[in-house]
XYZ file of C-alpha atoms in Angstrom:
319
model
C 53.284 17.654 -148.395
C 53.300 21.353 -149.165
C 56.482 23.274 -148.926
C 57.403 26.648 -147.400
C 56.706 28.579 -150.605
C 53.234 26.939 -151.073
C 52.240 27.786 -147.457
C 53.505 31.407 -148.009
C 51.395 31.682 -151.156
C 48.257 30.231 -149.543
C 48.611 32.597 -146.593
C 49.335 35.563 -148.867
C 52.583 36.358 -146.903
C 56.249 36.132 -147.658
C 58.368 33.059 -147.115
C 60.308 34.877 -144.445
C 57.025 35.497 -142.550
C 56.235 31.742 -142.569
C 59.734 31.022 -141.328
C 59.342 33.548 -138.548
C 56.096 31.910 -137.430
C 57.533 28.449 -137.480
C 60.617 29.589 -135.460
C 58.511 31.323 -132.802
C 59.576 34.832 -133.428
C 57.387 37.614 -132.030
C 57.551 39.974 -135.093
C 54.324 38.523 -136.687
C 50.792 39.589 -135.802
C 48.442 37.186 -134.087
C 45.916 36.757 -137.037
C 48.754 36.098 -139.485
C 50.449 33.668 -137.078
C 47.200 31.727 -136.566
C 46.520 31.613 -140.271
C 49.977 30.260 -141.119
C 49.805 27.619 -138.400
C 46.352 26.570 -139.566
C 47.542 26.194 -143.159
C 50.583 24.260 -142.043
C 48.359 21.875 -140.160
C 45.800 21.502 -143.003
C 48.544 20.817 -145.568
C 50.758 18.652 -143.401
C 53.727 20.959 -143.496
C 56.109 21.319 -140.572
C 59.835 21.867 -140.627
C 61.853 18.639 -140.713
C 63.942 18.174 -137.633
C 65.294 14.740 -137.933
C 64.554 11.274 -139.155
C 63.312 8.623 -136.726
C 66.663 6.771 -137.056
C 68.799 9.778 -135.917
C 66.456 10.910 -133.155
C 67.251 9.380 -129.713
C 64.602 8.415 -127.221
C 65.059 11.644 -125.193
C 62.381 13.789 -123.578
C 62.963 17.303 -122.353
C 61.365 18.710 -119.122
C 61.456 22.532 -118.915
C 60.532 24.586 -115.893
C 60.698 28.188 -114.819
C 62.552 28.200 -111.465
C 64.380 26.123 -108.885
C 61.827 25.610 -106.091
C 63.370 22.289 -105.170
C 60.615 20.986 -102.941
C 57.857 21.654 -105.565
C 59.610 20.265 -108.639
C 61.493 17.205 -107.186
C 58.519 14.891 -106.873
C 57.238 15.911 -110.373
C 60.636 15.169 -111.870
C 60.818 11.836 -110.025
C 57.496 10.835 -111.549
C 58.476 11.815 -115.028
C 61.831 10.051 -114.683
C 60.247 6.832 -113.464
C 57.814 6.671 -116.295
C 60.408 7.408 -118.953
C 62.969 4.903 -117.528
C 60.358 2.184 -117.595
C 59.780 2.917 -121.280
C 63.447 3.134 -122.370
C 63.561 7.014 -122.627
C 66.138 9.410 -121.325
C 65.305 12.683 -119.549
C 67.008 16.124 -119.913
C 65.946 18.879 -117.469
C 66.512 22.458 -118.360
C 65.297 25.931 -117.411
C 65.411 29.627 -118.368
C 66.910 30.598 -121.768
C 68.475 27.178 -122.465
C 64.972 25.660 -122.793
C 64.226 27.271 -126.115
C 67.502 26.068 -127.521
C 66.888 22.472 -126.444
C 63.300 22.603 -127.803
C 64.566 23.765 -131.195
C 67.204 21.017 -131.319
C 66.994 17.795 -133.326
C 67.749 15.144 -130.681
C 64.567 15.097 -128.618
C 61.254 13.372 -129.257
C 59.024 15.735 -127.215
C 58.773 18.153 -124.288
C 56.955 18.401 -120.992
C 56.579 22.050 -120.022
C 55.979 23.634 -116.639
C 57.425 27.078 -117.512
C 55.231 30.031 -116.939
C 57.720 32.228 -118.776
C 57.175 30.513 -122.134
C 54.428 32.180 -124.290
C 51.486 30.211 -125.728
C 52.653 31.364 -129.194
C 56.112 29.799 -128.760
C 54.763 26.576 -127.447
C 52.322 26.395 -130.406
C 55.111 27.069 -132.812
C 57.293 24.083 -131.593
C 54.440 21.624 -130.933
C 54.317 19.655 -134.184
C 53.354 15.997 -134.994
C 57.087 15.318 -134.893
C 57.547 17.113 -131.542
C 54.508 16.878 -129.238
C 54.344 19.030 -126.087
C 52.650 18.190 -122.802
C 51.706 21.248 -120.682
C 51.499 21.121 -116.921
C 50.623 24.747 -116.205
C 48.027 25.772 -118.839
C 45.569 24.823 -121.440
C 46.140 26.152 -124.971
C 42.963 26.490 -126.937
C 44.403 25.948 -130.389
C 43.177 22.967 -132.328
C 46.206 23.126 -134.654
C 48.816 22.772 -132.011
C 50.082 19.314 -131.047
C 49.687 19.895 -127.304
C 47.997 18.154 -124.436
C 47.545 19.447 -120.844
C 47.990 17.486 -117.655
C 46.949 19.812 -114.884
C 45.513 19.986 -111.369
C 41.744 20.574 -111.151
C 42.091 23.568 -108.870
C 38.557 24.961 -108.880
C 36.423 22.187 -107.220
C 38.831 21.501 -104.398
C 39.221 25.214 -103.545
C 35.408 25.419 -103.534
C 35.359 22.412 -101.141
C 37.880 24.035 -98.771
C 36.300 27.447 -98.650
C 32.833 25.914 -98.135
C 34.298 23.972 -95.174
C 35.662 27.173 -93.684
C 32.280 28.814 -94.073
C 30.698 25.848 -92.408
C 33.239 26.457 -89.513
C 31.540 29.913 -89.127
C 34.249 31.942 -90.744
C 32.769 35.049 -92.532
C 35.730 37.542 -92.737
C 38.255 36.218 -95.379
C 41.589 37.417 -96.665
C 43.409 36.134 -99.798
C 47.031 36.086 -101.094
C 46.908 35.377 -104.778
C 49.658 34.191 -107.155
C 50.764 35.576 -110.498
C 47.485 36.609 -111.979
C 48.230 35.373 -115.532
C 48.584 31.772 -114.405
C 45.844 29.172 -114.677
C 46.470 28.070 -111.100
C 45.751 31.560 -109.792
C 42.695 32.042 -111.963
C 41.051 28.788 -110.974
C 41.892 28.968 -107.288
C 40.736 32.552 -106.913
C 37.534 31.760 -108.918
C 36.748 28.867 -106.611
C 37.424 31.133 -103.595
C 35.157 33.969 -104.890
C 32.402 31.783 -106.201
C 31.970 29.850 -102.933
C 31.818 33.078 -100.847
C 29.265 34.443 -103.268
C 27.156 31.347 -103.095
C 27.023 31.713 -99.289
C 26.122 35.384 -99.480
C 29.484 36.477 -98.041
C 30.841 39.742 -99.461
C 34.671 39.750 -99.892
C 36.377 42.961 -98.860
C 38.864 43.604 -101.695
C 41.089 45.406 -99.209
C 41.921 41.991 -97.872
C 43.222 40.822 -101.384
C 47.007 40.868 -101.816
C 49.183 40.119 -104.794
C 51.981 37.531 -104.493
C 54.312 35.650 -106.827
C 54.123 32.218 -105.158
C 57.366 32.897 -103.183
C 57.718 32.832 -99.374
C 58.979 36.403 -99.495
C 55.796 37.702 -101.206
C 53.651 36.051 -98.555
C 55.794 37.588 -95.851
C 55.424 41.043 -97.334
C 51.655 40.697 -97.926
C 51.086 39.698 -94.273
C 53.225 42.704 -93.039
C 50.909 45.035 -95.043
C 47.919 43.207 -93.685
C 49.203 43.719 -90.077
C 49.545 47.454 -90.653
C 45.791 47.662 -91.535
C 44.922 46.748 -87.901
C 41.951 44.799 -89.256
C 42.922 41.191 -89.455
C 40.433 38.827 -91.254
C 39.445 35.647 -89.419
C 41.026 33.408 -92.049
C 43.694 33.981 -94.649
C 43.582 31.800 -97.749
C 46.807 31.619 -99.688
C 47.247 30.416 -103.271
C 50.238 28.202 -102.331
C 52.174 26.896 -99.317
C 55.232 29.177 -99.797
C 53.146 32.332 -99.386
C 51.189 30.861 -96.481
C 54.489 29.994 -94.628
C 55.865 33.450 -95.326
C 52.670 35.003 -93.928
C 52.882 32.890 -90.807
C 56.418 34.000 -90.276
C 55.407 37.722 -90.497
C 52.428 37.229 -88.216
C 54.382 35.376 -85.476
C 57.111 38.009 -85.580
C 54.487 40.540 -84.581
C 52.975 38.425 -81.805
C 49.915 37.306 -83.835
C 49.032 33.751 -83.075
C 48.041 31.144 -85.676
C 45.327 29.831 -85.416
C 44.107 31.578 -82.268
C 44.180 35.103 -83.759
C 43.985 34.233 -87.461
C 43.631 30.879 -89.348
C 45.700 30.242 -92.495
C 45.485 27.833 -95.428
C 47.927 27.037 -98.304
C 47.908 24.979 -101.516
C 50.370 22.359 -102.689
C 51.117 20.219 -99.539
C 54.910 20.742 -99.591
C 57.108 19.020 -97.052
C 57.655 22.293 -95.306
C 53.855 22.740 -94.987
C 53.518 19.357 -93.371
C 56.306 20.184 -90.859
C 54.628 23.528 -90.031
C 51.200 21.903 -89.532
C 49.711 23.979 -92.369
C 46.217 23.259 -93.526
C 46.517 22.958 -97.289
C 45.432 21.172 -100.456
C 47.547 18.270 -101.517
C 48.524 18.028 -105.116
C 49.613 14.560 -106.405
C 52.925 15.847 -107.726
C 54.665 12.519 -108.360
C 51.506 11.205 -110.047
C 51.154 14.326 -112.168
C 54.725 13.974 -113.444
C 54.265 10.282 -114.187
C 51.052 10.871 -116.038
C 52.521 13.806 -118.006
C 55.256 11.556 -119.252
C 52.875 8.717 -119.990
C 50.643 11.014 -122.063
C 53.607 12.452 -123.933
C 54.749 8.915 -124.900
C 51.206 8.123 -126.131
C 51.313 11.356 -128.206
C 54.593 10.255 -129.726
C 52.872 6.961 -130.736
C 49.848 8.898 -131.928
C 47.526 6.986 -129.701
C 45.908 9.675 -127.455
C 43.553 12.587 -127.853
C 44.123 16.236 -127.024
C 41.544 16.603 -124.226
C 43.034 17.995 -120.987
C 43.775 15.463 -118.223
C 42.750 16.918 -114.872
C 43.956 15.497 -111.597
C 42.021 15.615 -108.351
C 43.496 17.198 -105.216
C 42.537 16.657 -101.612
C 42.347 18.879 -98.485
C 44.779 18.201 -95.563
C 43.334 19.714 -92.357
C 45.988 20.603 -89.856
C 46.588 22.940 -86.942
C 46.653 26.310 -88.646
C 42.769 26.400 -88.793
C 40.946 26.724 -85.559
């Protein structure tokens, strides 16, 4: 096994540069970072964190916020799988996540944290510390990561095609954070299906959101001021759809009589509101993420992304 100095020599950089890369610091250029990580992988060098005897059967789940309804079922699925296999679970968020992931006591991480950079996740994902990603795919053959994600694109295409078949032609869209994989795939499915049907999307009916109910509420208020409501408003998640419904109803606009609305996630709140949405198997996604991580720890699984199917739930918000 090559040491730190040998990797630095092969990469033609200083020892401190190699250390910075392995510790996830941002003061190293992308090409240099990738060269160092490639050499570490090729020569079997990763910083030693602990021996098998002093590392407990502990898994870390890190996430970016406290949307209780969204995360609870995922955590339940993770916890059940780990308990069945004799592992403990630690849940953390925000800045504490990086401290836990650099510690010596855990065997791996499941990450659903949009605030963590790809570079940082690559730097911690080693053969001794595998990482399962639930919010992205990292295209880096040297990183010890695997993705367990929802297959957003085909189900969004299916829902939008069904709306077109219901004779809707004038669409609005409230998107999520544009750098997230969920947003990219859902919006691509929306746009591609409209294009396939020869429907031109008016970009004035596109609104930015951040997956929160407040952002959906504000987007709908702006839409109302335009005095040109679309026939149907497609939202990238349930929270934004519910916020939009609240703003519309406050202004005497009826759903679905005056405008139809759809969401994405199938939260409990969406079911109570009768929101047409796309159901994500959240418990199952958490369980499978934990299962894949345990297989990575054993060294018995590949790195190909695992994509889960989602289904449409038609309810009363679509006429």
